[in-house]
PDB file of C-alpha atoms in Angstrom:
ATOM      1  CA  MET A   1     250.853  49.376 165.541  1.00  0.00           C
ATOM      2  CA  LEU A   2     253.238  46.575 166.902  1.00  0.00           C
ATOM      3  CA  TYR A   3     251.462  47.159 170.418  1.00  0.00           C
ATOM      4  CA  ALA A   4     247.929  46.161 168.854  1.00  0.00           C
ATOM      5  CA  LEU A   5     250.052  43.307 166.636  1.00  0.00           C
ATOM      6  CA  SER A   6     250.874  42.042 169.666  1.00  0.00           C
ATOM      7  CA  PHE A   7     247.778  42.068 171.283  1.00  0.00           C
ATOM      8  CA  PHE A   8     245.774  40.367 168.263  1.00  0.00           C
ATOM      9  CA  PHE A   9     248.687  37.309 168.317  1.00  0.00           C
ATOM     10  CA  GLY A  10     247.902  37.224 172.327  1.00  0.00           C
ATOM     11  CA  ALA A  11     244.607  36.899 171.756  1.00  0.00           C
ATOM     12  CA  ALA A  12     245.480  34.219 169.292  1.00  0.00           C
ATOM     13  CA  ILE A  13     246.907  32.500 171.240  1.00  0.00           C
ATOM     14  CA  GLY A  14     244.593  32.230 173.615  1.00  0.00           C
ATOM     15  CA  SER A  15     241.703  31.059 171.707  1.00  0.00           C
ATOM     16  CA  PHE A  16     244.505  28.427 170.664  1.00  0.00           C
ATOM     17  CA  VAL A  17     244.927  27.629 173.882  1.00  0.00           C
ATOM     18  CA  GLN A  18     241.527  27.220 175.339  1.00  0.00           C
ATOM     19  CA  LEU A  19     240.757  24.963 172.195  1.00  0.00           C
ATOM     20  CA  VAL A  20     243.556  22.129 172.966  1.00  0.00           C
ATOM     21  CA  ALA A  21     242.644  22.461 177.257  1.00  0.00           C
ATOM     22  CA  ALA A  22     239.286  21.355 175.507  1.00  0.00           C
ATOM     23  CA  ARG A  23     239.801  19.291 173.037  1.00  0.00           C
ATOM     24  CA  TYR A  24     242.680  16.504 175.030  1.00  0.00           C
ATOM     25  CA  ARG A  25     241.463  13.733 175.591  1.00  0.00           C
ATOM     26  CA  VAL A  26     237.909  14.261 173.434  1.00  0.00           C
ATOM     27  CA  ALA A  27     239.628  15.357 170.037  1.00  0.00           C
ATOM     28  CA  PRO A  28     242.266  15.409 167.305  1.00  0.00           C
ATOM     29  CA  ILE A  29     243.554  19.172 168.452  1.00  0.00           C
ATOM     30  CA  VAL A  30     244.907  19.189 164.894  1.00  0.00           C
ATOM     31  CA  LYS A  31     243.152  17.027 162.023  1.00  0.00           C
ATOM     32  CA  SER A  32     239.763  18.126 163.110  1.00  0.00           C
ATOM     33  CA  ARG A  33     238.133  20.780 162.514  1.00  0.00           C
ATOM     34  CA  SER A  34     236.152  23.189 165.384  1.00  0.00           C
ATOM     35  CA  LYS A  35     233.059  22.677 165.967  1.00  0.00           C
ATOM     36  CA  CYS A  36     230.348  23.702 168.381  1.00  0.00           C
ATOM     37  CA  LEU A  37     230.734  21.759 171.511  1.00  0.00           C
ATOM     38  CA  SER A  38     226.730  22.344 172.213  1.00  0.00           C
ATOM     39  CA  CYS A  39     225.245  20.963 168.411  1.00  0.00           C
ATOM     40  CA  GLY A  40     228.486  19.541 166.537  1.00  0.00           C
ATOM     41  CA  GLU A  41     228.024  22.699 164.014  1.00  0.00           C
ATOM     42  CA  ALA A  42     231.350  22.791 162.346  1.00  0.00           C
ATOM     43  CA  LEU A  43     232.801  26.929 163.577  1.00  0.00           C
ATOM     44  CA  ARG A  44     233.993  28.517 159.735  1.00  0.00           C
ATOM     45  CA  ALA A  45     236.031  30.970 160.357  1.00  0.00           C
ATOM     46  CA  LEU A  46     234.197  34.770 160.646  1.00  0.00           C
ATOM     47  CA  ASP A  47     233.066  32.580 163.585  1.00  0.00           C
ATOM     48  CA  LEU A  48     236.867  32.083 164.999  1.00  0.00           C
ATOM     49  CA  ILE A  49     238.264  35.150 164.950  1.00  0.00           C
ATOM     50  CA  PRO A  50     239.500  36.218 168.554  1.00  0.00           C
ATOM     51  CA  ILE A  51     237.734  38.725 170.149  1.00  0.00           C
ATOM     52  CA  PHE A  52     235.541  39.917 166.859  1.00  0.00           C
ATOM     53  CA  SER A  53     233.299  37.255 165.975  1.00  0.00           C
ATOM     54  CA  TYR A  54     232.676  37.262 170.862  1.00  0.00           C
ATOM     55  CA  LEU A  55     231.030  40.226 170.491  1.00  0.00           C
ATOM     56  CA  PHE A  56     229.631  39.800 167.324  1.00  0.00           C
ATOM     57  CA  LEU A  57     227.717  37.013 167.996  1.00  0.00           C
ATOM     58  CA  LYS A  58     226.823  38.326 171.667  1.00  0.00           C
ATOM     59  CA  GLY A  59     229.162  35.599 173.157  1.00  0.00           C
ATOM     60  CA  LYS A  60     227.259  31.882 171.467  1.00  0.00           C
ATOM     61  CA  CYS A  61     226.939  29.923 169.001  1.00  0.00           C
ATOM     62  CA  ARG A  62     225.240  30.874 164.990  1.00  0.00           C
ATOM     63  CA  TYR A  63     223.562  27.365 164.946  1.00  0.00           C
ATOM     64  CA  CYS A  64     222.361  26.687 167.861  1.00  0.00           C
ATOM     65  CA  ASN A  65     222.861  30.521 169.979  1.00  0.00           C
ATOM     66  CA  SER A  66     223.794  28.696 172.615  1.00  0.00           C
ATOM     67  CA  SER A  67     226.750  29.961 175.187  1.00  0.00           C
ATOM     68  CA  TYR A  68     229.945  30.515 175.053  1.00  0.00           C
ATOM     69  CA  GLY A  69     231.057  31.608 178.308  1.00  0.00           C
ATOM     70  CA  PHE A  70     232.542  34.798 179.331  1.00  0.00           C
ATOM     71  CA  SER A  71     236.176  32.683 180.080  1.00  0.00           C
ATOM     72  CA  THR A  72     236.351  32.559 176.030  1.00  0.00           C
ATOM     73  CA  ILE A  73     237.519  36.257 175.387  1.00  0.00           C
ATOM     74  CA  LEU A  74     237.872  37.055 179.123  1.00  0.00           C
ATOM     75  CA  ILE A  75     241.205  34.492 178.397  1.00  0.00           C
ATOM     76  CA  GLU A  76     241.739  36.163 175.823  1.00  0.00           C
ATOM     77  CA  LEU A  77     241.780  40.149 176.159  1.00  0.00           C
ATOM     78  CA  THR A  78     244.247  38.206 179.012  1.00  0.00           C
ATOM     79  CA  TYR A  79     246.345  36.752 176.299  1.00  0.00           C
ATOM     80  CA  GLY A  80     245.967  40.030 174.555  1.00  0.00           C
ATOM     81  CA  ILE A  81     246.786  41.834 177.603  1.00  0.00           C
ATOM     82  CA  ILE A  82     249.825  39.165 178.571  1.00  0.00           C
ATOM     83  CA  PHE A  83     251.803  39.802 174.661  1.00  0.00           C
ATOM     84  CA  VAL A  84     251.650  43.488 174.558  1.00  0.00           C
ATOM     85  CA  LEU A  85     253.487  42.953 178.180  1.00  0.00           C
ATOM     86  CA  LEU A  86     256.012  40.779 177.178  1.00  0.00           C
ATOM     87  CA  TYR A  87     256.581  43.655 173.692  1.00  0.00           C
ATOM     88  CA  HIS A  88     257.352  45.893 176.187  1.00  0.00           C
ATOM     89  CA  PHE A  89     259.067  44.524 179.011  1.00  0.00           C
ATOM     90  CA  ILE A  90     260.498  42.055 177.408  1.00  0.00           C
ATOM     91  CA  LEU A  91     261.370  42.144 173.918  1.00  0.00           C
ATOM     92  CA  ALA A  92     261.506  45.728 172.650  1.00  0.00           C
ATOM     93  CA  GLY A  93     264.554  46.076 174.924  1.00  0.00           C
ATOM     94  CA  GLN A  94     266.133  42.459 172.593  1.00  0.00           C
ATOM     95  CA  ALA A  95     269.674  42.973 170.956  1.00  0.00           C
ATOM     96  CA  SER A  96     268.308  42.112 167.492  1.00  0.00           C
ATOM     97  CA  LEU A  97     265.693  41.006 165.496  1.00  0.00           C
ATOM     98  CA  LEU A  98     266.128  37.294 165.110  1.00  0.00           C
ATOM     99  CA  VAL A  99     266.955  37.230 168.754  1.00  0.00           C
ATOM    100  CA  ALA A 100     263.205  38.985 170.209  1.00  0.00           C
ATOM    101  CA  SER A 101     262.221  36.319 167.307  1.00  0.00           C
ATOM    102  CA  LEU A 102     264.112  33.493 169.505  1.00  0.00           C
ATOM    103  CA  TRP A 103     262.355  34.088 172.842  1.00  0.00           C
ATOM    104  CA  LEU A 104     259.041  35.960 171.084  1.00  0.00           C
ATOM    105  CA  ILE A 105     259.145  31.742 169.882  1.00  0.00           C
ATOM    106  CA  TYR A 106     259.662  30.772 173.722  1.00  0.00           C
ATOM    107  CA  TYR A 107     257.256  33.263 175.409  1.00  0.00           C
ATOM    108  CA  SER A 108     254.499  31.512 173.658  1.00  0.00           C
ATOM    109  CA  LEU A 109     255.345  28.281 173.185  1.00  0.00           C
ATOM    110  CA  LEU A 110     255.555  28.490 177.590  1.00  0.00           C
ATOM    111  CA  PHE A 111     252.582  30.914 177.827  1.00  0.00           C
ATOM    112  CA  THR A 112     250.647  28.315 175.360  1.00  0.00           C
ATOM    113  CA  THR A 113     251.835  25.705 177.509  1.00  0.00           C
ATOM    114  CA  MET A 114     250.281  26.910 181.285  1.00  0.00           C
ATOM    115  CA  GLY A 115     247.621  28.455 179.953  1.00  0.00           C
ATOM    116  CA  ILE A 116     246.744  24.615 178.509  1.00  0.00           C
ATOM    117  CA  ILE A 117     247.837  23.150 182.035  1.00  0.00           C
ATOM    118  CA  ALA A 118     245.749  25.852 183.779  1.00  0.00           C
ATOM    119  CA  ILE A 119     242.161  26.164 181.969  1.00  0.00           C
ATOM    120  CA  TYR A 120     242.243  22.233 182.086  1.00  0.00           C
ATOM    121  CA  ASP A 121     243.315  21.528 186.035  1.00  0.00           C
ATOM    122  CA  ASN A 122     241.034  24.320 186.839  1.00  0.00           C
ATOM    123  CA  ALA A 123     238.222  22.390 184.606  1.00  0.00           C
ATOM    124  CA  HIS A 124     239.296  18.320 186.042  1.00  0.00           C
ATOM    125  CA  THR A 125     241.016  19.119 188.397  1.00  0.00           C
ATOM    126  CA  TYR A 126     244.141  17.463 186.862  1.00  0.00           C
ATOM    127  CA  ILE A 127     247.054  17.942 185.664  1.00  0.00           C
ATOM    128  CA  PRO A 128     247.740  17.368 181.612  1.00  0.00           C
ATOM    129  CA  VAL A 129     251.487  15.016 181.710  1.00  0.00           C
ATOM    130  CA  PRO A 130     252.733  15.953 178.755  1.00  0.00           C
ATOM    131  CA  TYR A 131     252.800  19.714 179.119  1.00  0.00           C
ATOM    132  CA  LEU A 132     253.978  19.651 182.274  1.00  0.00           C
ATOM    133  CA  LEU A 133     256.704  17.489 181.788  1.00  0.00           C
ATOM    134  CA  PHE A 134     257.091  20.524 178.155  1.00  0.00           C
ATOM    135  CA  TYR A 135     257.138  23.697 181.204  1.00  0.00           C
ATOM    136  CA  CYS A 136     259.763  22.091 183.026  1.00  0.00           C
ATOM    137  CA  PHE A 137     261.781  21.735 179.209  1.00  0.00           C
ATOM    138  CA  LEU A 138     260.395  25.061 178.928  1.00  0.00           C
ATOM    139  CA  THR A 139     261.867  26.319 182.655  1.00  0.00           C
ATOM    140  CA  LEU A 140     264.540  24.186 182.011  1.00  0.00           C
ATOM    141  CA  VAL A 141     266.230  25.889 178.899  1.00  0.00           C
ATOM    142  CA  VAL A 142     266.315  29.458 180.593  1.00  0.00           C
ATOM    143  CA  LEU A 143     268.089  27.795 183.743  1.00  0.00           C
ATOM    144  CA  LEU A 144     271.429  26.264 181.882  1.00  0.00           C
ATOM    145  CA  ILE A 145     271.040  29.853 179.816  1.00  0.00           C
ATOM    146  CA  ARG A 146     271.322  31.837 183.452  1.00  0.00           C
ATOM    147  CA  PHE A 147     273.667  29.025 184.575  1.00  0.00           C
ATOM    148  CA  LEU A 148     276.285  29.451 181.233  1.00  0.00           C
ATOM    149  CA  ASP A 149     276.319  33.019 181.959  1.00  0.00           C
ATOM    150  CA  ASP A 150     276.233  32.749 186.029  1.00  0.00           C
ATOM    151  CA  GLY A 151     277.732  29.727 186.468  1.00  0.00           C
ATOM    152  CA  SER A 152     276.537  29.093 190.137  1.00  0.00           C
ATOM    153  CA  VAL A 153     275.340  25.847 191.892  1.00  0.00           C
ATOM    154  CA  LEU A 154     273.367  27.635 193.981  1.00  0.00           C
ATOM    155  CA  LEU A 155     271.479  28.640 190.677  1.00  0.00           C
ATOM    156  CA  LEU A 156     271.396  24.980 190.191  1.00  0.00           C
ATOM    157  CA  LEU A 157     270.234  24.390 193.801  1.00  0.00           C
ATOM    158  CA  ALA A 158     266.929  26.426 192.694  1.00  0.00           C
ATOM    159  CA  PRO A 159     264.741  24.173 191.110  1.00  0.00           C
ATOM    160  CA  ILE A 160     264.996  21.848 194.266  1.00  0.00           C
ATOM    161  CA  ILE A 161     264.661  24.750 197.310  1.00  0.00           C
ATOM    162  CA  VAL A 162     262.705  26.768 195.864  1.00  0.00           C
ATOM    163  CA  ALA A 163     259.597  23.156 195.336  1.00  0.00           C
ATOM    164  CA  LEU A 164     260.769  22.528 198.944  1.00  0.00           C
ATOM    165  CA  PRO A 165     257.738  23.171 200.978  1.00  0.00           C
ATOM    166  CA  PHE A 166     255.826  21.650 198.062  1.00  0.00           C
ATOM    167  CA  LEU A 167     257.355  19.274 198.353  1.00  0.00           C
ATOM    168  CA  LEU A 168     257.311  18.535 202.624  1.00  0.00           C
ATOM    169  CA  ILE A 169     253.560  18.576 202.600  1.00  0.00           C
ATOM    170  CA  TRP A 170     252.985  16.454 199.413  1.00  0.00           C
ATOM    171  CA  VAL A 171     255.153  13.659 201.414  1.00  0.00           C
ATOM    172  CA  ILE A 172     253.999  14.510 205.278  1.00  0.00           C
ATOM    173  CA  THR A 173     249.980  14.219 203.260  1.00  0.00           C
ATOM    174  CA  ARG A 174     250.599  11.523 201.402  1.00  0.00           C
ATOM    175  CA  GLY A 175     249.845  13.164 198.592  1.00  0.00           C
ATOM    176  CA  ARG A 176     246.142  14.462 199.996  1.00  0.00           C
ATOM    177  CA  GLY A 177     247.263  18.437 200.965  1.00  0.00           C
ATOM    178  CA  LEU A 178     248.265  19.076 196.860  1.00  0.00           C
ATOM    179  CA  GLY A 179     249.401  17.060 194.380  1.00  0.00           C
ATOM    180  CA  PHE A 180     252.730  16.186 192.687  1.00  0.00           C
ATOM    181  CA  GLY A 181     252.603  18.328 189.354  1.00  0.00           C
ATOM    182  CA  ASP A 182     252.293  21.246 191.796  1.00  0.00           C
ATOM    183  CA  VAL A 183     255.621  20.735 192.872  1.00  0.00           C
ATOM    184  CA  MET A 184     256.895  19.814 189.665  1.00  0.00           C
ATOM    185  CA  LEU A 185     255.736  22.798 188.679  1.00  0.00           C
ATOM    186  CA  PHE A 186     257.068  24.818 191.340  1.00  0.00           C
ATOM    187  CA  LEU A 187     260.182  23.581 189.802  1.00  0.00           C
ATOM    188  CA  GLY A 188     260.337  24.828 187.142  1.00  0.00           C
ATOM    189  CA  VAL A 189     259.687  28.260 188.432  1.00  0.00           C
ATOM    190  CA  GLY A 190     263.260  27.462 190.536  1.00  0.00           C
ATOM    191  CA  ALA A 191     264.667  26.534 187.506  1.00  0.00           C
ATOM    192  CA  PHE A 192     262.768  30.111 186.019  1.00  0.00           C
ATOM    193  CA  PHE A 193     263.181  32.467 187.927  1.00  0.00           C
ATOM    194  CA  GLY A 194     266.750  31.102 191.087  1.00  0.00           C
ATOM    195  CA  ILE A 195     265.549  31.178 194.318  1.00  0.00           C
ATOM    196  CA  GLU A 196     264.473  35.001 195.254  1.00  0.00           C
ATOM    197  CA  GLN A 197     262.098  34.995 191.901  1.00  0.00           C
ATOM    198  CA  GLY A 198     261.137  31.538 192.565  1.00  0.00           C
ATOM    199  CA  PHE A 199     259.972  32.548 196.453  1.00  0.00           C
ATOM    200  CA  ALA A 200     258.258  34.573 195.626  1.00  0.00           C
ATOM    201  CA  VAL A 201     256.242  33.248 192.898  1.00  0.00           C
ATOM    202  CA  LEU A 202     255.331  30.855 196.227  1.00  0.00           C
ATOM    203  CA  LEU A 203     253.876  33.712 198.681  1.00  0.00           C
ATOM    204  CA  LEU A 204     251.993  35.754 195.915  1.00  0.00           C
ATOM    205  CA  SER A 205     250.479  31.983 194.646  1.00  0.00           C
ATOM    206  CA  VAL A 206     249.655  31.636 198.113  1.00  0.00           C
ATOM    207  CA  TRP A 207     248.486  34.235 198.822  1.00  0.00           C
ATOM    208  CA  ILE A 208     245.751  34.311 195.942  1.00  0.00           C
ATOM    209  CA  GLY A 209     245.067  31.262 196.578  1.00  0.00           C
ATOM    210  CA  ALA A 210     243.720  31.924 200.509  1.00  0.00           C
ATOM    211  CA  ILE A 211     242.199  34.908 198.280  1.00  0.00           C
ATOM    212  CA  VAL A 212     239.705  33.402 196.790  1.00  0.00           C
ATOM    213  CA  GLY A 213     239.016  30.777 198.708  1.00  0.00           C
ATOM    214  CA  VAL A 214     237.219  33.031 201.243  1.00  0.00           C
ATOM    215  CA  ILE A 215     235.618  34.910 198.343  1.00  0.00           C
ATOM    216  CA  ILE A 216     234.270  31.637 197.743  1.00  0.00           C
ATOM    217  CA  TYR A 217     233.373  30.084 200.726  1.00  0.00           C
ATOM    218  CA  PHE A 218     231.889  33.530 202.342  1.00  0.00           C
ATOM    219  CA  LEU A 219     229.207  33.985 198.688  1.00  0.00           C
ATOM    220  CA  ARG A 220     228.802  30.829 198.119  1.00  0.00           C
ATOM    221  CA  LEU A 221     229.752  30.949 194.596  1.00  0.00           C
ATOM    222  CA  LYS A 222     227.116  27.789 192.243  1.00  0.00           C
ATOM    223  CA  ASN A 223     229.066  24.320 191.964  1.00  0.00           C
ATOM    224  CA  ALA A 224     230.502  25.505 195.198  1.00  0.00           C
ATOM    225  CA  ASN A 225     231.388  24.087 198.675  1.00  0.00           C
ATOM    226  CA  ARG A 226     232.588  23.864 202.046  1.00  0.00           C
ATOM    227  CA  ASN A 227     234.189  20.349 200.365  1.00  0.00           C
ATOM    228  CA  SER A 228     234.511  21.826 196.828  1.00  0.00           C
ATOM    229  CA  VAL A 229     237.986  21.061 196.051  1.00  0.00           C
ATOM    230  CA  ILE A 230     240.451  24.336 194.505  1.00  0.00           C
ATOM    231  CA  PRO A 231     242.516  24.371 191.783  1.00  0.00           C
ATOM    232  CA  PHE A 232     245.969  25.694 192.561  1.00  0.00           C
ATOM    233  CA  VAL A 233     247.818  25.719 189.258  1.00  0.00           C
ATOM    234  CA  PRO A 234     245.800  28.968 188.442  1.00  0.00           C
ATOM    235  CA  PHE A 235     247.085  30.742 190.738  1.00  0.00           C
ATOM    236  CA  ILE A 236     250.410  29.504 190.067  1.00  0.00           C
ATOM    237  CA  VAL A 237     250.242  30.780 186.851  1.00  0.00           C
ATOM    238  CA  ILE A 238     249.433  34.238 187.488  1.00  0.00           C
ATOM    239  CA  ALA A 239     251.535  34.532 190.038  1.00  0.00           C
ATOM    240  CA  PHE A 240     253.874  33.603 187.462  1.00  0.00           C
ATOM    241  CA  ILE A 241     253.292  36.554 185.008  1.00  0.00           C
ATOM    242  CA  VAL A 242     253.261  39.056 187.571  1.00  0.00           C
ATOM    243  CA  VAL A 243     256.748  39.157 188.477  1.00  0.00           C
ATOM    244  CA  LEU A 244     257.608  38.240 185.486  1.00  0.00           C
ATOM    245  CA  PHE A 245     256.097  41.618 184.393  1.00  0.00           C
ATOM    246  CA  THR A 246     256.899  43.762 187.884  1.00  0.00           C
ATOM    247  CA  ASP A 247     260.253  42.116 188.456  1.00  0.00           C
ATOM    248  CA  ILE A 248     259.735  41.714 192.209  1.00  0.00           C
ATOM    249  CA  ASP A 249     261.270  39.074 194.622  1.00  0.00           C
ATOM    250  CA  LEU A 250     261.530  37.515 197.497  1.00  0.00           C
ATOM    251  CA  PHE A 251     263.340  40.607 199.726  1.00  0.00           C
ATOM    252  CA  SER A 252     261.220  43.656 197.967  1.00  0.00           C
ATOM    253  CA  ILE A 253     257.950  41.535 199.152  1.00  0.00           C
ATOM    254  CA  ALA A 254     259.022  41.521 202.436  1.00  0.00           C
ATOM    255  CA  ARG A 255     260.381  46.006 202.729  1.00  0.00           C
ATOM    256  CA  VAL A 256     256.883  46.107 201.864  1.00  0.00           C
ATOM    257  CA  PHE A 257     255.381  44.512 205.229  1.00  0.00           C
ATOM    258  CA  ALA A 258     258.938  45.203 207.685  1.00  0.00           C
TER     259      ALA A 258
END
């Protein structure tokens, strides 16, 4: 039962993330009703049930028959799975319901923020600054919690150490190789995971990005060409989630290739 609740709660978060990413700098996020982006018709409650509405309406607007796109249900399903994993690997093992609830709130905010950043960057190759700063704040919370438990100075240096490779690229290319937002994302990665797992996120994100880049190059996907800019943030988010739920680090990756 709790797994099912976790899934549908996650799917609802995924739906909300898409709404915020679509409305950012375009329309009020909270004050206005959800509308079809094609015909402008206000959507009813039955049109907004995560996953079920998409399947029932066959991925199309009830009023103008325009397609919502497959990404809509894909993101809702992905978030549903993420929150099932969150319950199984993190929340279920907490000492009390209060602690589990606090971590649920924390991860809901973190995954919402990261999802908005990734979706918006994928669409506009730009990272919304307010959400980026909130992401950094959230990862700093975990860093402080770990520091109070550990007290290691090296732990405080982890954000800088993990972000250093991308910071050097940003400095050497004068911002043409990547944006400073990517550097800040890795500062957050280092704050959240520490050095070993932070570098695991870095390696995985680069590898995933390279694989996707090669696939796009050879398949010549629609709207893609040799000069296409591939947003890097989604790969960072994917690698972040993989490391979070598998608990792998730089040394375990090295052992695979040893």
